[in-house]
């Protein structure tokens, strides 16, 4: 027997080759089936291995993703626990501060300083401190302390508690803070220093923003103090006082208290300061909303020339809108005010605004011009009828229409010329040009309209 050599690839030797005596059918059967099975087994074995590796990789990926999700949830849970712990610690601090406000001496002042810091930027702390009863002791301290630093701490603690919180604003006023602050101002000899006065002004600004507080503050005498602060305080305090007066002027019943002061003439004279003019005009719009206020503005010296000059501030649309609103109300309500407006040269300014003003300014300027037509007979748009009766022919009516159109053109032309001359005079005055330039500019403006 020949020596049989062993194949190194043992798994592939699955069947013995048939002998030569086997029939050709068996050989064909082996060739078709056995090898096919051998090849399929080898392929399926390799595919199964790859499939297993893919499954294993998927399991590892799922394990990794699951681990990341678990880590994220753990971090969120940790953050939530830390936040809860922090809130508990903050609540304990707020409870301790509210309790210290009931103490005496330096401890109470320190607690007020802490309230000032805690409530400055934390809306939740303002609510919690109010619920813990921090407002009544702070209000009671205003007129009980002679220490200026302590007073400032109490006032600013109340100010910060009222920021953006209407319930606290109401509670502070209901607790008597308005009268206590005014009593502090009036009874102090010498008067309190500027820092205390500015803190009181800031409190009135915050408290007056609430509608239910406006009549209480307005009738308390605070307006007199605010007008005085508007004239004598620092820049920030003046701005706060003006804004507080605007808040109070929204309530019509407070206008009578405002008119008891010299606020209206003071504001009119201060209109030249462009930084505060819009706020000044806002106060005046509220003042002229009642008849007493319109009378006060009409009686003020140079009121109409000043307001008409505001109409020529082409670079301040808001100021124009407010000024023309004030003039529109006064022209609509008062015949004497219309005559004063005409004397102040309002018509040329109004005509210019109907052409170049904002849509709102154009509408209001047109309404004022309509009101002025009944007074300014020489500049009426409608022309007189020269001997034409109701029975005139169509030719006569056509001629009459032409006469009216001619008068309209002359009136518009005259107003345009006045407007150009007025603007040119202002430009020359501001630029400090020589006098001979003024005469030349007048001839130039005439040439533009004729």
Coordinates of C-alpha atoms in Angstrom, one line a residue:
X1 CA 0.0 0.0 0.0
X2 CA 1.3 3.3 -0.9
X3 CA 2.3 5.6 1.9
X4 CA -0.4 8.2 2.7
X5 CA 0.8 11.8 3.2
X6 CA -1.1 13.7 5.9
X7 CA -2.8 17.1 4.9
X8 CA -1.9 20.0 7.2
X9 CA -5.5 21.5 6.9
X10 CA -7.3 18.9 8.9
X11 CA -10.8 20.5 9.1
X12 CA -11.1 20.4 5.3
X13 CA -10.6 16.5 5.1
X14 CA -14.2 15.7 5.9
X15 CA -14.7 12.7 3.5
X16 CA -12.7 10.0 1.9
X17 CA -12.4 10.1 -1.9
X18 CA -14.4 7.2 -3.4
X19 CA -12.5 4.3 -5.0
X20 CA -12.2 3.8 -8.7
X21 CA -14.7 1.0 -8.6
X22 CA -17.4 3.4 -7.6
X23 CA -19.9 4.2 -10.2
X24 CA -19.7 7.4 -12.2
X25 CA -23.0 8.4 -10.6
X26 CA -21.6 8.3 -7.1
X27 CA -18.6 10.4 -8.3
X28 CA -20.9 12.9 -9.8
X29 CA -22.9 12.9 -6.6
X30 CA -19.8 13.5 -4.5
X31 CA -18.7 16.3 -6.8
X32 CA -22.0 18.1 -6.7
X33 CA -23.1 17.6 -3.2
X34 CA -20.1 17.0 -1.0
X35 CA -18.0 19.9 -2.2
X36 CA -21.0 22.1 -2.2
X37 CA -21.6 21.2 1.5
X38 CA -17.9 21.7 2.3
X39 CA -17.8 25.1 0.7
X40 CA -21.1 26.2 2.3
X41 CA -19.9 25.0 5.7
X42 CA -16.7 27.0 5.4
X43 CA -18.5 30.1 4.2
X44 CA -21.2 30.0 6.9
X45 CA -18.5 29.4 9.5
X46 CA -16.6 32.5 8.5
X47 CA -19.9 34.6 8.2
X48 CA -21.0 33.5 11.5
X49 CA -17.7 34.6 13.0
X50 CA -18.1 38.1 11.5
X51 CA -21.7 38.3 12.6
X52 CA -20.7 37.4 16.1
X53 CA -18.0 40.0 16.1
X54 CA -20.5 42.6 14.9
X55 CA -22.9 41.6 17.6
X56 CA -20.2 41.8 20.2
X57 CA -19.2 45.3 18.9
X58 CA -22.9 46.5 19.1
X59 CA -23.1 45.2 22.6
X60 CA -19.9 47.1 23.5
X61 CA -21.3 50.3 21.9
X62 CA -24.6 50.0 23.8
X63 CA -22.7 49.5 27.0
X64 CA -20.6 52.6 26.3
X65 CA -23.7 54.7 25.4
X66 CA -25.6 53.4 28.4
X67 CA -22.6 54.3 30.5
X68 CA -22.5 57.8 29.1
X69 CA -26.2 58.3 29.7
X70 CA -25.8 57.0 33.2
X71 CA -23.0 59.4 33.8
X72 CA -25.0 62.3 32.4
X73 CA -28.0 61.4 34.7
X74 CA -25.6 61.1 37.6
X75 CA -24.2 64.6 36.9
X76 CA -27.7 66.1 36.6
X77 CA -28.7 64.4 39.8
X78 CA -25.6 65.8 41.5
X79 CA -26.3 69.3 40.2
X80 CA -29.9 69.0 41.4
X81 CA -28.7 68.0 44.8
X82 CA -26.2 70.8 44.9
X83 CA -28.8 73.3 43.9
X84 CA -31.2 72.0 46.5
X85 CA -28.5 72.3 49.1
X86 CA -27.6 75.8 48.0
X87 CA -31.3 76.9 48.2
X88 CA -31.5 75.4 51.6
X89 CA -28.4 77.3 52.7
X90 CA -29.7 80.5 51.1
X91 CA -33.0 80.1 52.9
X92 CA -31.2 79.7 56.2
X93 CA -29.3 82.9 55.5
X94 CA -32.5 84.8 54.7
X95 CA -34.2 83.5 57.8
X96 CA -31.2 84.6 59.9
X97 CA -31.1 88.0 58.3
X98 CA -34.9 88.5 58.8
X99 CA -34.4 87.5 62.5
X100 CA -31.5 89.9 62.9
X101 CA -33.6 92.8 61.7
X102 CA -35.6 92.4 64.9
X103 CA -32.4 92.8 67.0
X104 CA -30.9 96.0 68.3
X105 CA -27.8 98.0 67.6
X106 CA -25.1 97.1 65.1
X107 CA -26.5 93.7 64.4
X108 CA -29.7 95.3 63.0
X109 CA -27.6 97.6 60.7
X110 CA -25.6 94.7 59.4
X111 CA -28.8 92.8 58.7
X112 CA -30.1 95.7 56.7
X113 CA -26.9 95.9 54.7
X114 CA -27.2 92.2 53.9
X115 CA -30.8 92.7 52.8
X116 CA -29.6 95.4 50.4
X117 CA -27.1 93.0 48.9
X118 CA -29.2 89.9 48.8
X119 CA -32.2 91.7 47.2
X120 CA -30.3 93.7 44.6
X121 CA -30.2 91.1 41.8
X122 CA -32.3 88.2 43.2
X123 CA -36.0 88.4 42.5
X124 CA -36.6 85.2 44.5
X125 CA -34.8 86.6 47.5
X126 CA -37.1 89.7 47.5
X127 CA -40.2 87.5 47.6
X128 CA -38.7 85.3 50.4
X129 CA -37.5 88.2 52.5
X130 CA -40.9 89.9 52.3
X131 CA -42.6 86.7 53.3
X132 CA -40.2 86.4 56.2
X133 CA -41.4 89.9 57.4
X134 CA -38.4 92.0 56.5
X135 CA -40.3 95.1 55.3
X136 CA -42.0 96.3 58.6
X137 CA -38.8 96.5 60.7
X138 CA -37.0 98.3 57.8
X139 CA -39.8 100.8 57.5
X140 CA -39.9 101.4 61.3
X141 CA -36.1 102.1 61.4
X142 CA -36.3 105.0 58.9
X143 CA -37.2 107.7 61.5
X144 CA -35.8 105.9 64.6
X145 CA -32.2 106.1 63.7
X146 CA -29.8 109.1 64.0
X147 CA -27.0 107.2 62.3
X148 CA -26.6 108.3 58.7
X149 CA -24.9 105.1 57.6
X150 CA -27.7 103.1 59.1
X151 CA -30.3 105.3 57.5
X152 CA -28.7 104.8 54.1
X153 CA -28.6 101.0 54.7
X154 CA -32.3 100.9 55.6
X155 CA -33.4 103.1 52.6
X156 CA -31.4 101.1 50.0
X157 CA -32.6 97.8 51.5
X158 CA -36.2 99.0 51.0
X159 CA -35.3 100.3 47.5
X160 CA -33.9 96.9 46.4
X161 CA -36.8 95.0 47.9
X162 CA -39.2 97.0 45.7
X163 CA -37.3 96.4 42.4
X164 CA -39.7 94.7 40.0
X165 CA -42.0 93.6 42.8
X166 CA -45.4 95.3 43.0
X167 CA -46.5 93.5 46.1
X168 CA -43.4 94.8 48.0
X169 CA -44.0 98.3 46.6
X170 CA -47.5 98.3 48.0
X171 CA -46.4 96.8 51.3
X172 CA -43.7 99.5 51.8
X173 CA -46.2 102.3 51.2
X174 CA -48.9 100.7 53.3
X175 CA -46.3 100.4 56.1
X176 CA -46.0 104.2 56.2
X177 CA -42.6 104.6 54.5
X178 CA -43.6 107.6 52.4
X179 CA -44.6 109.7 55.4
X180 CA -41.6 108.5 57.4
X181 CA -39.2 109.6 54.6
X182 CA -40.8 113.0 54.3
X183 CA -40.7 113.4 58.1
X184 CA -37.0 112.6 58.0
X185 CA -36.5 115.3 55.4
X186 CA -38.6 118.0 57.1
X187 CA -37.6 117.4 60.7
X188 CA -33.8 117.0 60.3
X189 CA -31.8 120.0 61.5
X190 CA -29.6 120.5 59.6
X191 CA -31.2 118.8 56.6
X192 CA -29.9 115.2 55.9
X193 CA -26.9 114.9 53.7
X194 CA -27.1 114.5 50.0
X195 CA -26.7 110.7 50.1
X196 CA -29.8 110.3 52.2
X197 CA -31.8 112.7 50.1
X198 CA -30.8 110.8 46.9
X199 CA -31.8 107.5 48.5
X200 CA -35.2 109.0 49.3
X201 CA -35.6 110.3 45.7
X202 CA -34.7 106.8 44.4
X203 CA -37.3 105.2 46.7
X204 CA -40.0 107.6 45.4
X205 CA -39.1 106.8 41.9
X206 CA -39.5 103.1 42.5
X207 CA -42.6 103.3 44.6
X208 CA -44.4 105.8 42.2
X209 CA -44.2 103.3 39.4
X210 CA -47.2 101.4 40.9
X211 CA -50.5 103.0 40.0
X212 CA -52.1 102.4 43.4
X213 CA -49.2 104.3 45.0
X214 CA -49.4 107.4 42.8
X215 CA -52.3 109.1 44.7
X216 CA -50.8 108.3 48.1
X217 CA -47.4 109.7 47.2
X218 CA -48.8 112.7 45.3
X219 CA -51.0 113.8 48.2
X220 CA -48.3 113.3 50.8
X221 CA -46.3 116.4 49.9
X222 CA -43.6 114.4 48.1
X223 CA -43.9 116.5 44.9
X224 CA -42.6 119.6 46.7
X225 CA -39.5 117.6 47.8
X226 CA -39.0 116.1 44.3
X227 CA -39.2 119.5 42.6
X228 CA -36.6 120.8 45.1
X229 CA -34.4 117.8 44.4
X230 CA -34.8 118.4 40.6
X231 CA -33.2 121.8 41.0
X232 CA -30.5 121.2 43.6
X233 CA -29.4 117.5 43.5
X234 CA -26.7 115.7 41.6
X235 CA -27.2 114.6 38.0
X236 CA -28.5 111.1 38.8
X237 CA -30.8 112.4 41.5
X238 CA -32.2 115.0 39.2
X239 CA -32.9 112.4 36.6
X240 CA -34.6 110.2 39.2
X241 CA -36.7 113.1 40.5
X242 CA -37.9 114.0 37.0
X243 CA -38.8 110.4 36.3
X244 CA -40.7 110.2 39.6
X245 CA -42.6 113.4 38.8
X246 CA -43.5 111.9 35.4
X247 CA -44.9 108.8 37.1
X248 CA -46.9 111.0 39.5
X249 CA -48.2 113.2 36.7
X250 CA -49.8 110.2 35.0
X251 CA -52.5 110.4 37.8
X252 CA -54.6 113.4 36.9
X253 CA -55.4 114.3 40.5
X254 CA -51.7 114.9 41.1
X255 CA -51.6 117.7 38.5
X256 CA -53.1 120.1 41.1
X257 CA -50.3 119.4 43.5
X258 CA -47.7 119.9 40.7
X259 CA -49.3 123.3 39.8
X260 CA -48.8 124.4 43.4
X261 CA -45.1 124.4 42.7
X262 CA -43.1 126.3 40.0
X263 CA -42.5 123.1 38.1
X264 CA -44.1 124.1 34.8
X265 CA -42.1 127.3 34.2
X266 CA -39.0 125.6 35.4
X267 CA -39.5 122.8 32.9
X268 CA -40.2 125.2 30.1
X269 CA -37.0 127.1 30.8
X270 CA -35.0 123.8 31.0
X271 CA -36.1 122.6 27.6
X272 CA -32.9 123.7 26.0
X273 CA -31.0 120.8 27.7
X274 CA -31.4 118.1 25.0
X275 CA -30.5 115.3 27.4
X276 CA -33.6 115.7 29.5
X277 CA -36.0 117.5 27.0
X278 CA -37.9 114.4 26.0
X279 CA -38.7 113.5 29.7
X280 CA -39.6 117.2 30.3
X281 CA -42.0 117.2 27.4
X282 CA -43.5 113.9 28.7
X283 CA -44.3 115.6 32.0
X284 CA -45.8 118.5 30.2
X285 CA -48.0 116.3 28.0
X286 CA -49.6 114.9 31.2
X287 CA -49.9 118.4 32.6
X288 CA -51.8 119.8 29.6
X289 CA -54.2 116.8 29.7
X290 CA -56.3 118.8 32.3
X291 CA -57.7 122.3 31.9
X292 CA -55.7 123.7 34.9
X293 CA -52.5 122.4 33.4
X294 CA -53.2 124.0 30.0
X295 CA -53.9 127.3 31.7
X296 CA -50.7 127.1 33.6
X297 CA -48.7 126.4 30.4
X298 CA -50.4 129.2 28.5
X299 CA -49.7 131.7 31.3
X300 CA -46.0 130.8 31.5
X301 CA -43.6 133.4 30.1
X302 CA -42.4 132.6 26.6
X303 CA -44.1 129.2 26.7
X304 CA -45.2 129.2 23.0
X305 CA -41.9 130.5 21.5
X306 CA -40.1 127.8 23.5
X307 CA -42.5 125.0 22.3
X308 CA -42.4 126.3 18.7
X309 CA -38.6 126.2 18.8
X310 CA -38.8 122.6 19.8
X311 CA -40.7 121.9 16.5
X312 CA -37.6 122.9 14.7
X313 CA -35.4 120.3 16.3
X314 CA -35.3 118.1 13.2
X315 CA -32.8 115.7 14.8
X316 CA -35.2 114.8 17.6
X317 CA -38.4 113.2 16.3
X318 CA -39.7 112.2 19.7
X319 CA -39.4 115.7 21.0
X320 CA -41.2 117.0 17.9
X321 CA -44.0 114.5 18.5
X322 CA -44.5 115.5 22.1
X323 CA -44.2 119.3 21.5
X324 CA -46.7 119.2 18.6
X325 CA -49.1 117.1 20.8
X326 CA -48.9 119.8 23.6
X327 CA -49.6 122.6 21.1
X328 CA -52.4 120.6 19.4
X329 CA -54.2 120.2 22.7
X330 CA -53.8 123.8 23.6
X331 CA -54.9 125.0 20.1
X332 CA -58.0 122.8 20.2
X333 CA -59.0 123.9 23.7
X334 CA -58.1 127.6 23.8
X335 CA -58.8 130.5 21.4
X336 CA -56.4 132.8 23.2
X337 CA -53.7 130.1 22.9
X338 CA -54.1 130.0 19.1
X339 CA -53.4 133.7 18.8
X340 CA -50.3 133.4 21.0
X341 CA -49.1 130.5 18.8
X342 CA -49.5 132.6 15.6
X343 CA -47.6 135.5 17.2
X344 CA -44.8 133.0 18.0
X345 CA -44.6 132.1 14.3
X346 CA -45.9 128.6 14.6
X347 CA -47.5 128.5 11.1
X348 CA -44.2 128.3 9.1
X349 CA -42.9 125.5 11.4
X350 CA -46.2 123.6 11.1
X351 CA -46.2 123.9 7.3
X352 CA -42.6 122.5 7.2
X353 CA -43.6 119.6 9.5
X354 CA -46.5 118.7 7.3
X355 CA -44.0 118.2 4.5
X356 CA -40.9 116.6 6.3
X357 CA -42.1 115.5 9.7
X358 CA -42.9 111.9 10.8
X359 CA -46.4 110.6 9.8
X360 CA -47.6 111.3 13.4
X361 CA -46.1 114.8 13.4
X362 CA -47.7 115.5 10.0
X363 CA -51.2 114.6 11.2
X364 CA -50.9 116.6 14.3
X365 CA -49.4 119.6 12.6
X366 CA -52.3 119.6 10.0
X367 CA -54.8 119.5 12.9
X368 CA -53.2 122.6 14.5
X369 CA -53.3 124.4 11.2
X370 CA -57.0 123.7 10.8
X371 CA -57.5 125.2 14.3
X372 CA -55.5 128.3 13.5
X373 CA -57.5 129.1 10.4
X374 CA -60.4 130.5 12.4
X375 CA -58.0 133.0 14.0
X376 CA -55.5 134.0 11.4
X377 CA -57.8 135.7 8.9
X378 CA -55.0 137.0 6.7
X379 CA -53.7 133.5 6.1
X380 CA -56.9 131.6 5.6
X381 CA -56.9 129.1 2.8
X382 CA -60.4 129.9 1.7
X383 CA -60.7 133.2 -0.3
X384 CA -63.6 135.7 -0.1
X385 CA -66.2 135.8 -2.8
X386 CA -66.1 139.1 -4.6
X387 CA -69.8 139.9 -5.4
X388 CA -70.7 136.5 -6.6
X389 CA -74.2 135.4 -5.7
X390 CA -75.7 131.9 -5.5
X391 CA -77.3 132.3 -8.9
X392 CA -73.9 132.9 -10.7
X393 CA -73.2 131.0 -13.9
X394 CA -70.8 128.1 -14.2
X395 CA -68.3 130.6 -15.7
X396 CA -68.4 132.7 -12.6
X397 CA -68.0 129.6 -10.4
X398 CA -64.9 128.6 -12.4
X399 CA -63.5 132.0 -12.0
X400 CA -64.2 131.9 -8.3
X401 CA -62.3 128.6 -8.0
X402 CA -59.4 130.1 -9.8
X403 CA -59.4 133.0 -7.3
X404 CA -59.3 130.5 -4.4
X405 CA -56.5 128.5 -6.0
X406 CA -54.5 131.7 -6.5
X407 CA -55.0 132.7 -2.9
X408 CA -54.0 129.2 -1.8
X409 CA -50.8 129.4 -3.8
X410 CA -50.0 132.8 -2.3
X411 CA -50.6 131.6 1.2
X412 CA -48.5 128.5 0.8
X413 CA -45.8 130.6 -0.9
X414 CA -45.8 133.1 2.0
X415 CA -45.6 130.3 4.6
X416 CA -42.7 128.5 2.8
X417 CA -40.8 131.8 2.5
X418 CA -41.3 132.5 6.2
X419 CA -40.1 129.0 7.1
X420 CA -37.0 129.3 4.9
X421 CA -36.2 132.7 6.4
X422 CA -36.7 131.5 9.9
X423 CA -34.5 128.5 9.4
X424 CA -31.8 130.6 7.7
X425 CA -31.8 133.0 10.6
X426 CA -31.3 130.2 13.0
X427 CA -28.4 128.7 10.9
X428 CA -26.7 132.1 10.6
X429 CA -27.1 132.8 14.4
X430 CA -25.6 129.4 15.3
X431 CA -22.8 129.7 12.9
X432 CA -22.0 133.3 13.9
X433 CA -21.8 134.6 10.4
X434 CA -21.2 138.3 9.7
X435 CA -24.3 140.6 9.4
X436 CA -23.9 141.2 5.7
X437 CA -24.4 137.5 5.2
X438 CA -27.8 137.7 6.9
X439 CA -29.0 140.2 4.2
X440 CA -27.6 138.1 1.4
X441 CA -29.3 135.0 2.8
X442 CA -32.7 136.8 3.0
X443 CA -32.4 137.7 -0.7
X444 CA -31.5 134.1 -1.4
X445 CA -34.5 132.7 0.3
X446 CA -36.8 135.1 -1.5
X447 CA -35.4 133.9 -4.8
X448 CA -36.3 130.4 -3.9
X449 CA -40.0 131.2 -3.6
X450 CA -40.6 133.9 -6.3

